[in-house]
Amino acid sequence: MDFELLSWFGNFINFLIFTFVAINIIETLCFNTFQISLTLMGLLASIFIQIISVLYRKGGK
């Protein structure tokens, strides 16, 4: 498994979440439940990917 690609994918998810949040802050005054849930799921997936990547790198050395 290519963990560099996995790390890049995690960073890409973070960028998309940041863009999503920035656009919604400009257009609305607050988040609704769907937006908060979607953002939370994306951040948790990204954090999970980053943890797997770090553990693999530490275990591989």
Short mmCIF file of C-alpha atoms in Angstrom, two decimals, residues 3-4 52-61:
data_model
loop_
_atom_site.label_atom_id
_atom_site.label_comp_id
_atom_site.label_asym_id
_atom_site.label_seq_id
_atom_site.Cartn_x
_atom_site.Cartn_y
_atom_site.Cartn_z
CA PHE A 3 1.21 5.43 2.30
CA GLU A 4 2.54 8.59 0.65
CA ILE A 52 -2.26 5.20 10.16
CA SER A 53 0.38 6.93 8.07
CA VAL A 54 2.45 7.92 11.13
CA LEU A 55 2.19 4.45 12.69
CA TYR A 56 3.27 2.81 9.45
CA ARG A 57 6.26 5.10 9.11
CA LYS A 58 7.37 4.46 12.70
CA GLY A 59 6.90 0.71 12.32
CA GLY A 60 8.72 0.60 8.98
CA LYS A 61 11.95 2.17 10.26
#
